[in-house]
Coordinates of C-alpha atoms in Angstrom, one line a residue:
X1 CA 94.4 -213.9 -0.3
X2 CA 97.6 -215.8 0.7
X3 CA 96.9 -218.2 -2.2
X4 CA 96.4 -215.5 -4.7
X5 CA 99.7 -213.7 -3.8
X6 CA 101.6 -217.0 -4.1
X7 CA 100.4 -217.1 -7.7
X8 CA 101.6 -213.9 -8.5
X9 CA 104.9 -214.6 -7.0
X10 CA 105.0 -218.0 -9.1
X11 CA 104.4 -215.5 -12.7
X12 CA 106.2 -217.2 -15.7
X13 CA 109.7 -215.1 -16.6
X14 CA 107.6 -214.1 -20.2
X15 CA 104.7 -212.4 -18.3
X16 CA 107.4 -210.7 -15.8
X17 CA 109.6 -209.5 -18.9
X18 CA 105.9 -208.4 -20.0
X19 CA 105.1 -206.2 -17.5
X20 CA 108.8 -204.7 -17.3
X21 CA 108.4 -204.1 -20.8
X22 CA 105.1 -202.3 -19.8
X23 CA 106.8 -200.2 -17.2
X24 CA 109.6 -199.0 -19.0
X25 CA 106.9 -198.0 -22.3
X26 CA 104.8 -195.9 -20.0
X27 CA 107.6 -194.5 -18.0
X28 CA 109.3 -193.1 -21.4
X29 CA 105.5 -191.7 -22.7
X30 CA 105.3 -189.7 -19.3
X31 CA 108.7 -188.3 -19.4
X32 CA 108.4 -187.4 -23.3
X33 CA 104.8 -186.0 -22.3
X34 CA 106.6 -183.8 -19.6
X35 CA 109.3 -182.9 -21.9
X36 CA 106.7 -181.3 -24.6
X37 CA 104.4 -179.6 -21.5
X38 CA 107.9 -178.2 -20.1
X39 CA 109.3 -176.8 -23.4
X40 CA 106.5 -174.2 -23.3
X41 CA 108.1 -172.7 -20.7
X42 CA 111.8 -173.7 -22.0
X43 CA 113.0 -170.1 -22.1
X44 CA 111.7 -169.6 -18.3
X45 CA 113.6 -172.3 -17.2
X46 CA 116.6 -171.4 -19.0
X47 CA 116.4 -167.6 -17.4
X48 CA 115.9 -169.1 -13.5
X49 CA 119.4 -171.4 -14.2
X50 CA 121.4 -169.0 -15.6
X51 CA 120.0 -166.2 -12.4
X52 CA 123.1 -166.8 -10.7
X53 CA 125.3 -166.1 -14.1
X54 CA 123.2 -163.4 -14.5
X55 CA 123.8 -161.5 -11.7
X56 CA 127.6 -161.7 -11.9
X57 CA 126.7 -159.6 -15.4
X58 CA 127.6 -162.5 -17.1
X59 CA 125.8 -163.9 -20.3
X60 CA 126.3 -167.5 -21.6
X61 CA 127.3 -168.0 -25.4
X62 CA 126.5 -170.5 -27.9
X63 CA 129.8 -172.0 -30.2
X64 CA 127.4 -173.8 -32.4
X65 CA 124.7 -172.9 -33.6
X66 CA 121.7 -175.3 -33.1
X67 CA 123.5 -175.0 -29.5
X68 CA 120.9 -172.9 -28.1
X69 CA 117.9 -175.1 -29.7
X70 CA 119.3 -178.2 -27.9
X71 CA 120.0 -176.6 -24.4
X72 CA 116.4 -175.9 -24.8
X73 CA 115.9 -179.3 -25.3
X74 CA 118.0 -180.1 -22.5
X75 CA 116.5 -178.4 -19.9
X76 CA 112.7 -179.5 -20.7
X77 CA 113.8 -183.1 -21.0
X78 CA 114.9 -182.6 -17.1
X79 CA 112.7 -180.7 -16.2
X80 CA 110.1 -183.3 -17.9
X81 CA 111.5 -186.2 -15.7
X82 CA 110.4 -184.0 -12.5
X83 CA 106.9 -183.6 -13.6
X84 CA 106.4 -187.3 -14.7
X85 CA 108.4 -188.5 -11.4
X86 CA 104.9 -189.1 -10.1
X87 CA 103.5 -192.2 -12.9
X88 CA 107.5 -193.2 -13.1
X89 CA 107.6 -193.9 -9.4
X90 CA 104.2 -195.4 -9.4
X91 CA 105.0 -197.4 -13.0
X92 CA 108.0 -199.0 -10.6
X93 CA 106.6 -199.6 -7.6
X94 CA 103.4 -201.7 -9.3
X95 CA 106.2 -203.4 -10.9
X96 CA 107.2 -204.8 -7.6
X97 CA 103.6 -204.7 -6.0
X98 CA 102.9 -208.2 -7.1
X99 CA 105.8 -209.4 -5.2
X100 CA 104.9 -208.4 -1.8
X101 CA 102.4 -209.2 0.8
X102 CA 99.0 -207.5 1.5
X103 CA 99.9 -206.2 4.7
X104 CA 103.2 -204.9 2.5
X105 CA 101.7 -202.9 -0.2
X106 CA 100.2 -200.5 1.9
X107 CA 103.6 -199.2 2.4
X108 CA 103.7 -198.1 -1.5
X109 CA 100.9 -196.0 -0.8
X110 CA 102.9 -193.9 1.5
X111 CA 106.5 -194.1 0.2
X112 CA 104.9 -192.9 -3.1
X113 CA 104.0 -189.4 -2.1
X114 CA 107.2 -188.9 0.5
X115 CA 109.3 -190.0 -2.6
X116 CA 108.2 -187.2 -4.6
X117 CA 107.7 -184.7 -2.1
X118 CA 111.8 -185.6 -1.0
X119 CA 112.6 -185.2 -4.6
X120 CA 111.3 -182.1 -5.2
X121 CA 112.5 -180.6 -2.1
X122 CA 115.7 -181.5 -3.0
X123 CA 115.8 -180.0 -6.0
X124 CA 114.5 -176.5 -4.8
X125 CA 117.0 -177.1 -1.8
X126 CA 119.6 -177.2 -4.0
X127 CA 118.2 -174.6 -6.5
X128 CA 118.0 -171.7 -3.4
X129 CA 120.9 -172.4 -2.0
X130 CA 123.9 -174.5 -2.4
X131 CA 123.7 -173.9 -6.3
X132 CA 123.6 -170.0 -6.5
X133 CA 126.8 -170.5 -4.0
X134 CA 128.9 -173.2 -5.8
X135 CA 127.8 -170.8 -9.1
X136 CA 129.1 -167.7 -8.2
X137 CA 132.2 -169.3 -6.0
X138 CA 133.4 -171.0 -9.2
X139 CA 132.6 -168.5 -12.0
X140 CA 134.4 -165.9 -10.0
X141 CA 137.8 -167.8 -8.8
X142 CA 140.7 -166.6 -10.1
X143 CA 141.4 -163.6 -12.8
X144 CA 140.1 -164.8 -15.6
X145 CA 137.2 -163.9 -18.2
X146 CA 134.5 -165.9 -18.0
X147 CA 133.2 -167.0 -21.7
X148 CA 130.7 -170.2 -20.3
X149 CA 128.6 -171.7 -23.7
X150 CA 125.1 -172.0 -22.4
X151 CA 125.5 -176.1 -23.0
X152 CA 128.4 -176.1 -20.9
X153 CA 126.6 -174.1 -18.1
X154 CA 123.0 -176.0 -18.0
X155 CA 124.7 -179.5 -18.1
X156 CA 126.7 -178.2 -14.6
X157 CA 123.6 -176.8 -13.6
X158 CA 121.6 -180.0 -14.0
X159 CA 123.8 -182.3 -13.0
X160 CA 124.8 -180.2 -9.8
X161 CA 120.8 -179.6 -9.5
X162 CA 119.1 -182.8 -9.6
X163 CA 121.5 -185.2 -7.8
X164 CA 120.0 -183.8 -4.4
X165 CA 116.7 -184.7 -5.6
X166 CA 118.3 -188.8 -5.1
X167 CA 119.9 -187.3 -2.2
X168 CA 117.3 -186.3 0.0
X169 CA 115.5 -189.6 -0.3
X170 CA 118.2 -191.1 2.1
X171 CA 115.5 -190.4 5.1
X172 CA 113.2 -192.8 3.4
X173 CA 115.4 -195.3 2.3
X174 CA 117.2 -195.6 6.1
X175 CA 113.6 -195.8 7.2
X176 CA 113.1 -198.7 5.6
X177 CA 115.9 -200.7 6.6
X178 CA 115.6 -199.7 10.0
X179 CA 112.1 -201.0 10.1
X180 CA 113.6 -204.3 8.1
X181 CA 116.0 -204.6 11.0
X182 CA 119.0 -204.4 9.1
X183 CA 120.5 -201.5 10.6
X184 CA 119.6 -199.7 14.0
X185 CA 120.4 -196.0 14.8
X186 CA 123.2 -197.4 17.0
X187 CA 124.9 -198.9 13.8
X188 CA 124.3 -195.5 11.9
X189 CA 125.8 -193.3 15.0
X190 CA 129.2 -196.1 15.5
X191 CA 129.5 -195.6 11.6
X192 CA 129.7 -191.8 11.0
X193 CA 132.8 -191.5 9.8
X194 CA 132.7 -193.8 6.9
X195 CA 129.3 -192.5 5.7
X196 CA 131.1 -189.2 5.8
X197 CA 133.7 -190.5 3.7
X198 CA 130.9 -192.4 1.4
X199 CA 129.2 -189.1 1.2
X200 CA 132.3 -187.4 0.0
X201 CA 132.9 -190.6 -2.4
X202 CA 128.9 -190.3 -3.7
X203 CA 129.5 -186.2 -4.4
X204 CA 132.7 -186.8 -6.2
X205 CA 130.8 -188.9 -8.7
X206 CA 127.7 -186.9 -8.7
X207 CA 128.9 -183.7 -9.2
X208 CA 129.9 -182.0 -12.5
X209 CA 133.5 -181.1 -11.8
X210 CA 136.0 -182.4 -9.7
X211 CA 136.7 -179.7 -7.2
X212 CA 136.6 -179.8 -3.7
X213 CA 133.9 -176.9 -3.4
X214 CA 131.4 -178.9 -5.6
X215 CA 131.7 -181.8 -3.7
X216 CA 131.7 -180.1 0.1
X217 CA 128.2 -178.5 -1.5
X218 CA 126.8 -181.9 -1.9
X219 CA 127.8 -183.6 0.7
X220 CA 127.3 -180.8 3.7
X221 CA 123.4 -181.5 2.9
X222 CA 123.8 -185.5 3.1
X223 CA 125.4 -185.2 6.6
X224 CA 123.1 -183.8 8.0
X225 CA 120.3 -185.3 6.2
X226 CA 122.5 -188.5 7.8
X227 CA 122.2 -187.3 11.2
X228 CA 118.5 -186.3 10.8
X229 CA 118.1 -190.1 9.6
X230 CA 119.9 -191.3 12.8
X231 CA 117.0 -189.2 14.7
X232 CA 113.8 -191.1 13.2
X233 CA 116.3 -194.7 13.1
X234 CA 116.0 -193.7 17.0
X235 CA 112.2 -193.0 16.9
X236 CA 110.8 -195.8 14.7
X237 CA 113.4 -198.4 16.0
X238 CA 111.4 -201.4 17.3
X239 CA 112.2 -202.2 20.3
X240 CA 114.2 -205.0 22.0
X241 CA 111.8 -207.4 24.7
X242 CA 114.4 -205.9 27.4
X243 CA 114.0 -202.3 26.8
X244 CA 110.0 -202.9 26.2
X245 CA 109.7 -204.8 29.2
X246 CA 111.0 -201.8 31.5
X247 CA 108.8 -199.7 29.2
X248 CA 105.9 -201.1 30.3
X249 CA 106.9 -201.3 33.8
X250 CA 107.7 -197.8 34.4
X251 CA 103.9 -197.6 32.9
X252 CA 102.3 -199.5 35.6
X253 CA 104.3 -197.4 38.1
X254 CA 102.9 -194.6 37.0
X255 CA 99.8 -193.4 39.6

């Protein structure tokens, strides 16, 4: 077995540039095949992102007028890359597969269905509540009347939307490197404030418009997803010989 992963981590540069070439081809079929299963349901979609709009009394416009063909488009292209997440994340992490150790891949297995099931909660976290808030907060700022084209309004929407889909896989990915030993909960706990500060950082870029709201939105949920991720750092920390050593002695002191 040891032999035969060595092999596959000795693969020629052709036969890697192969397989990536695979990866990226099947990646692009699923997301156009999700793209044409999610344009059935295109006006749907359109009608649940533009709720909040909606029930200020507001309407979107179109300026051009193939406008409301390709915000059609739009939203069933995103809403395609959600539904083909699935073979996309698997596509990726076969890609890397070949690379690690028996005893290693098993981990795929599970980071595989935790990575989608993060991402989609994410997205409906967003969708339910810090969307319909940022939404309504912006629309209504000010005097002014609002006269929002609908490509203007879904490109917010998605962009605002889908980040927290990356967002919430922060639990997972501090997981990891707590388990690879390269950062402990105490490190995450001494380090608050400048994760704060990265989170702000990470929001400004992420979010579609450069006000402070927006970017409080995001980054609220990434604290505290930060401060959930200290908890399981804490729980699935290995740990040190000293503090398993009085571990097991309180054990045998127990009757």
């Amino acid at each position: 077995m040891m032999e035969s992963t060595q092999e596959e981590k000795t693969m020629p540069l052709t036969e890697h540039l192969e397989e990536l070439r695979t990866v990226l081809i099947w990646s692009l079929v699923a997301a156009i095949a999700g793209t044409f299963v999610a344009y059935n349901w295109n006006q749907e979609l359109i009608a649940l992102l533009t709720k909040p709009m909606g029930d200020l009394g507001i309407k979107p416009v179109i300026v051009r007028p193939a406008e409301g063909f390709f915000a059609s488009v739009k939203v069933s292209f995103f809403a395609g890359l959600i539904l083909a997440s699935p073979v996309i994340l698997w596509k990726v992490l076969s890609f890397v597969m070949p690379a690690l150790y028996p005893d290693e891949r098993k981990w795929v297995y599970i980071i595989l269905p935790i990575s989608v099931f993060l991402l989609i909660t994410g997205v409906v976290f967003a969708f339910y509540t810090v969307y319909p808030i940022g939404v309504t907060f912006l629309i209504t700022f000010g005097d002014f009347t609002p006269m929002i084209s609908i490509s203007e309004y879904l490109s917010f929407a998605l962009w605002f939307i889908l980040p927290f889909g990356l967002v919430f896989q922060m639990p997972l990915v501090i997981m990891f490197l707590v388990r690879l030993g390269i950062v402990d909960y105490r490190f995450l706990a001494k380090y608050r404030r400048y994760a704060i500060l990265a989170m702000f950082i990470i929001a400004a870029v992420f979010t579609p418009t450069p006000d402070v709201i927006s970017q409080t939105l995001m980054a609220g949920p990434m604290y505290l997803l930060y401060e959930i991720s200290i908890w399981i750092a804490r729980w699935i920390s290995p740990k040190k010989p000293a503090e398993a050593a009085e571990e097991n002695a309180l054990t045998r002191d127990v009757p």
